């Protein structure tokens, strides 16, 4: 079982930063979300994207501050950090932690990790409204548990996915659950289990993330190959 120190070390390594973007009181589940965020950013970088970090005001930053509770993308109670990802010739993307998006029903949903067009994120900040889930590229539901994963988690994820309707969605956990495997497989939903530092499953997750970037690029800059 990975410790907070393991996850924090991996976050710093993947993001090539000097200090961890969490306070010492952060929960394991929060840090796990940051770890998945880091895998997304690292995948983009490995596939030729330039990556930088900004706060909610659009200022470039080197010291990162990650959320440990859900909030609005435009929330400015603290200078929370998001990643800016730019593939050559394609519209820029942003990666956020713990922000709410609007579903097709008009209901707001929390996304553990969210990848969306920078244009949609900027609209959220300017108009102070939640971004539209239908305009987003990828949502990742992150579950870090020290005991069995309950099937209710997968059912909740299915409800989230059905209302948000992003391009892609993934359910990711640090441990496995046969019932969740069966449930999500029957619905053709993405599920990567046992994703922890140094596990082979990490590479499988990054392969799925790469597929999401490839779909995005095929629509905007099909000449770019990743």
Tab-separated table of C-alpha atoms in Angstrom:
chain	number	residue	atom	x	y	z
A	1	UNK	CA	0.000	0.000	0.000
A	2	UNK	CA	1.436	3.373	-1.029
A	3	UNK	CA	2.002	6.015	1.641
A	4	UNK	CA	1.527	9.760	1.398
A	5	UNK	CA	5.303	10.087	1.097
A	6	UNK	CA	5.337	7.675	-1.859
A	7	UNK	CA	2.632	9.639	-3.657
A	8	UNK	CA	4.162	13.032	-2.889
A	9	UNK	CA	7.570	11.894	-4.133
A	10	UNK	CA	6.004	10.651	-7.362
A	11	UNK	CA	4.067	13.894	-7.844
A	12	UNK	CA	7.247	15.939	-7.488
A	13	UNK	CA	9.075	13.645	-9.896
A	14	UNK	CA	6.338	13.631	-12.550
A	15	UNK	CA	5.761	17.380	-12.406
A	16	UNK	CA	9.496	18.169	-11.973
A	17	UNK	CA	8.814	20.511	-9.059
A	18	UNK	CA	10.810	21.057	-5.891
A	19	UNK	CA	8.108	21.130	-3.232
A	20	UNK	CA	4.864	19.221	-2.797
A	21	UNK	CA	1.639	21.104	-3.660
A	22	UNK	CA	-0.097	19.930	-0.464
A	23	UNK	CA	-0.069	20.823	3.188
A	24	UNK	CA	1.144	18.161	5.613
A	25	UNK	CA	-2.463	17.643	6.787
A	26	UNK	CA	-3.713	16.509	3.349
A	27	UNK	CA	-5.606	13.216	3.205
A	28	UNK	CA	-4.335	10.260	1.211
A	29	UNK	CA	-7.378	10.433	-1.055
A	30	UNK	CA	-6.599	14.063	-1.946
A	31	UNK	CA	-2.952	13.310	-2.650
A	32	UNK	CA	-3.998	10.358	-4.798
A	33	UNK	CA	-6.009	12.743	-6.975
A	34	UNK	CA	-2.902	14.890	-7.295
A	35	UNK	CA	-0.951	11.819	-8.336
A	36	UNK	CA	-3.452	11.089	-11.143
A	37	UNK	CA	-3.304	14.775	-12.166
A	38	UNK	CA	0.468	14.373	-12.386
A	39	UNK	CA	0.166	11.288	-14.593
A	40	UNK	CA	-2.041	13.224	-17.023
A	41	UNK	CA	0.398	16.119	-17.177
A	42	UNK	CA	3.361	13.775	-17.560
A	43	UNK	CA	1.609	11.894	-20.383
A	44	UNK	CA	1.049	15.125	-22.285
A	45	UNK	CA	4.668	16.170	-21.816
A	46	UNK	CA	5.978	12.764	-22.939
A	47	UNK	CA	3.929	13.112	-26.109
A	48	UNK	CA	5.292	16.467	-27.156
A	49	UNK	CA	3.094	19.008	-25.376
A	50	UNK	CA	4.477	21.999	-23.571
A	51	UNK	CA	3.291	22.247	-19.972
A	52	UNK	CA	3.120	25.235	-17.658
A	53	UNK	CA	1.230	26.059	-14.469
A	54	UNK	CA	-1.106	28.948	-13.728
A	55	UNK	CA	-3.181	30.154	-10.815
A	56	UNK	CA	-6.838	31.165	-11.050
A	57	UNK	CA	-5.774	34.672	-12.140
A	58	UNK	CA	-3.835	33.354	-15.147
A	59	UNK	CA	-0.454	34.093	-13.601
A	60	UNK	CA	2.353	31.650	-14.403
A	61	UNK	CA	3.564	29.974	-11.204
A	62	UNK	CA	6.310	27.594	-10.094
A	63	UNK	CA	4.988	26.857	-6.595
A	64	UNK	CA	1.829	24.767	-6.951
A	65	UNK	CA	-1.240	24.826	-4.689
A	66	UNK	CA	-3.720	21.950	-5.082
A	67	UNK	CA	-7.298	21.725	-3.833
A	68	UNK	CA	-8.188	19.368	-0.990
A	69	UNK	CA	-11.948	19.959	-1.176
A	70	UNK	CA	-14.306	20.487	-4.116
A	71	UNK	CA	-14.904	23.981	-5.422
A	72	UNK	CA	-15.662	26.098	-8.441
A	73	UNK	CA	-13.058	26.369	-11.179
A	74	UNK	CA	-13.265	30.159	-10.882
A	75	UNK	CA	-12.984	30.123	-7.069
A	76	UNK	CA	-10.305	32.500	-5.825
A	77	UNK	CA	-10.251	31.912	-2.064
A	78	UNK	CA	-6.724	30.620	-2.703
A	79	UNK	CA	-4.520	30.791	-5.810
A	80	UNK	CA	-5.231	27.184	-6.786
A	81	UNK	CA	-3.066	25.797	-9.554
A	82	UNK	CA	-4.048	24.227	-12.848
A	83	UNK	CA	-1.839	22.883	-15.626
A	84	UNK	CA	-1.849	24.434	-19.093
A	85	UNK	CA	-1.157	21.893	-21.840
A	86	UNK	CA	-0.303	23.011	-25.374
A	87	UNK	CA	0.138	20.637	-28.281
A	88	UNK	CA	1.593	22.220	-31.410
A	89	UNK	CA	-1.185	23.831	-33.468
A	90	UNK	CA	-4.033	22.669	-31.216
A	91	UNK	CA	-6.217	24.734	-28.875
A	92	UNK	CA	-4.722	24.738	-25.354
A	93	UNK	CA	-6.086	22.502	-22.613
A	94	UNK	CA	-6.253	22.871	-18.841
A	95	UNK	CA	-6.095	20.197	-16.129
A	96	UNK	CA	-7.906	20.894	-12.852
A	97	UNK	CA	-8.410	19.150	-9.524
A	98	UNK	CA	-11.666	18.942	-7.573
A	99	UNK	CA	-13.824	21.324	-9.605
A	100	UNK	CA	-17.528	21.242	-10.361
A	101	UNK	CA	-18.973	20.995	-13.849
A	102	UNK	CA	-22.505	21.407	-15.120
A	103	UNK	CA	-24.266	18.325	-16.419
A	104	UNK	CA	-26.806	18.257	-19.230
A	105	UNK	CA	-29.525	18.301	-16.540
A	106	UNK	CA	-28.182	21.575	-15.176
A	107	UNK	CA	-27.026	19.826	-11.981
A	108	UNK	CA	-23.455	20.467	-10.779
A	109	UNK	CA	-21.120	17.506	-10.313
A	110	UNK	CA	-17.691	17.297	-8.725
A	111	UNK	CA	-14.884	15.980	-10.909
A	112	UNK	CA	-11.801	14.644	-9.132
A	113	UNK	CA	-9.581	15.400	-12.138
A	114	UNK	CA	-10.790	17.293	-15.191
A	115	UNK	CA	-9.234	18.042	-18.599
A	116	UNK	CA	-11.025	20.698	-20.628
A	117	UNK	CA	-10.335	23.279	-23.332
A	118	UNK	CA	-8.708	26.433	-21.972
A	119	UNK	CA	-11.414	28.421	-23.786
A	120	UNK	CA	-14.137	26.721	-21.729
A	121	UNK	CA	-12.147	27.259	-18.520
A	122	UNK	CA	-11.687	30.941	-19.300
A	123	UNK	CA	-15.411	31.304	-19.955
A	124	UNK	CA	-15.989	29.798	-16.502
A	125	UNK	CA	-13.641	32.298	-14.873
A	126	UNK	CA	-14.993	35.348	-16.707
A	127	UNK	CA	-18.684	34.533	-16.233
A	128	UNK	CA	-18.184	32.797	-12.875
A	129	UNK	CA	-20.141	29.759	-13.927
A	130	UNK	CA	-19.279	26.076	-13.854
A	131	UNK	CA	-17.855	24.744	-17.122
A	132	UNK	CA	-20.111	22.562	-19.252
A	133	UNK	CA	-19.322	18.885	-18.902
A	134	UNK	CA	-20.274	18.275	-22.518
A	135	UNK	CA	-17.400	20.505	-23.619
A	136	UNK	CA	-14.778	18.679	-21.572
A	137	UNK	CA	-12.180	16.242	-22.820
A	138	UNK	CA	-11.695	13.847	-19.900
A	139	UNK	CA	-12.899	13.270	-16.354
A	140	UNK	CA	-11.176	10.878	-13.975
A	141	UNK	CA	-12.863	9.523	-10.857
A	142	UNK	CA	-10.109	8.676	-8.350
A	143	UNK	CA	-10.590	6.255	-5.466
A	144	UNK	CA	-7.937	5.528	-2.855
A	145	UNK	CA	-9.171	2.975	-0.318
A	146	UNK	CA	-7.504	0.782	2.285
A	147	UNK	CA	-10.477	-1.606	2.269
A	148	UNK	CA	-12.863	-3.075	-0.311
A	149	UNK	CA	-14.320	-0.760	-2.945
A	150	UNK	CA	-18.103	-0.695	-2.731
A	151	UNK	CA	-20.127	-1.220	-5.914
A	152	UNK	CA	-21.967	2.000	-5.102
A	153	UNK	CA	-18.867	3.937	-6.157
A	154	UNK	CA	-19.172	2.555	-9.678
A	155	UNK	CA	-22.900	3.246	-9.774
A	156	UNK	CA	-22.262	6.862	-8.757
A	157	UNK	CA	-19.619	7.135	-11.466
A	158	UNK	CA	-22.064	5.819	-14.054
A	159	UNK	CA	-24.600	8.465	-13.037
A	160	UNK	CA	-21.942	11.171	-13.225
A	161	UNK	CA	-20.823	10.021	-16.660
A	162	UNK	CA	-24.367	9.859	-18.018
A	163	UNK	CA	-25.149	13.459	-17.058
A	164	UNK	CA	-21.795	15.097	-17.819
A	165	UNK	CA	-21.215	13.403	-21.190
A	166	UNK	CA	-17.585	14.301	-21.688
A	167	UNK	CA	-15.498	12.955	-24.559
A	168	UNK	CA	-13.926	10.343	-22.238
A	169	UNK	CA	-14.164	9.201	-18.636
A	170	UNK	CA	-12.070	6.887	-16.477
A	171	UNK	CA	-12.534	5.258	-13.081
A	172	UNK	CA	-9.162	4.778	-11.360
A	173	UNK	CA	-8.382	3.115	-8.021
A	174	UNK	CA	-5.412	1.973	-5.978
A	175	UNK	CA	-6.951	-1.444	-5.301
A	176	UNK	CA	-9.108	-3.826	-7.323
A	177	UNK	CA	-12.748	-4.809	-7.108
A	178	UNK	CA	-14.119	-7.709	-9.203
A	179	UNK	CA	-17.676	-6.402	-8.887
A	180	UNK	CA	-16.664	-2.965	-10.167
A	181	UNK	CA	-14.704	-4.571	-12.999
A	182	UNK	CA	-17.802	-6.487	-14.092
A	183	UNK	CA	-20.158	-3.541	-13.649
A	184	UNK	CA	-18.072	-1.053	-15.656
A	185	UNK	CA	-16.988	-3.585	-18.283
A	186	UNK	CA	-20.641	-4.405	-19.017
A	187	UNK	CA	-21.181	-0.710	-19.753
A	188	UNK	CA	-17.903	-0.311	-21.679
A	189	UNK	CA	-16.539	2.235	-19.186
A	190	UNK	CA	-12.846	2.807	-18.649
A	191	UNK	CA	-11.507	1.328	-15.414
A	192	UNK	CA	-7.859	1.090	-14.358
A	193	UNK	CA	-7.233	-0.636	-11.020
A	194	UNK	CA	-4.101	-0.974	-8.865
A	195	UNK	CA	-2.724	2.335	-10.135
A	196	UNK	CA	0.061	3.231	-7.698
A	197	UNK	CA	3.664	4.401	-8.126
A	198	UNK	CA	5.933	1.851	-9.849
A	199	UNK	CA	3.056	-0.438	-10.886
A	200	UNK	CA	2.622	-1.632	-14.469
A	201	UNK	CA	-0.980	-0.424	-14.279
A	202	UNK	CA	0.329	3.134	-14.320
A	203	UNK	CA	1.560	2.626	-17.872
A	204	UNK	CA	-1.840	1.234	-18.865
A	205	UNK	CA	-3.546	4.318	-17.452
A	206	UNK	CA	-1.201	6.627	-19.328
A	207	UNK	CA	-1.986	4.735	-22.526
A	208	UNK	CA	-5.690	5.483	-21.984
A	209	UNK	CA	-4.919	9.142	-21.295
A	210	UNK	CA	-2.892	9.283	-24.531
A	211	UNK	CA	-5.920	7.963	-26.419
A	212	UNK	CA	-7.967	10.884	-25.107
A	213	UNK	CA	-5.362	13.366	-26.279
A	214	UNK	CA	-5.230	11.642	-29.678
A	215	UNK	CA	-9.006	11.958	-30.098
A	216	UNK	CA	-8.770	15.649	-29.278
A	217	UNK	CA	-5.911	16.217	-31.709
A	218	UNK	CA	-7.638	14.287	-34.500
A	219	UNK	CA	-10.433	16.864	-34.397
A	220	UNK	CA	-8.201	19.950	-34.310
A	221	UNK	CA	-4.769	19.128	-35.732
A	222	UNK	CA	-4.873	15.708	-37.400
A	223	UNK	CA	-1.371	16.230	-38.766
A	224	UNK	CA	0.025	15.989	-35.207
A	225	UNK	CA	0.979	12.422	-34.351
A	226	UNK	CA	1.413	11.259	-30.765
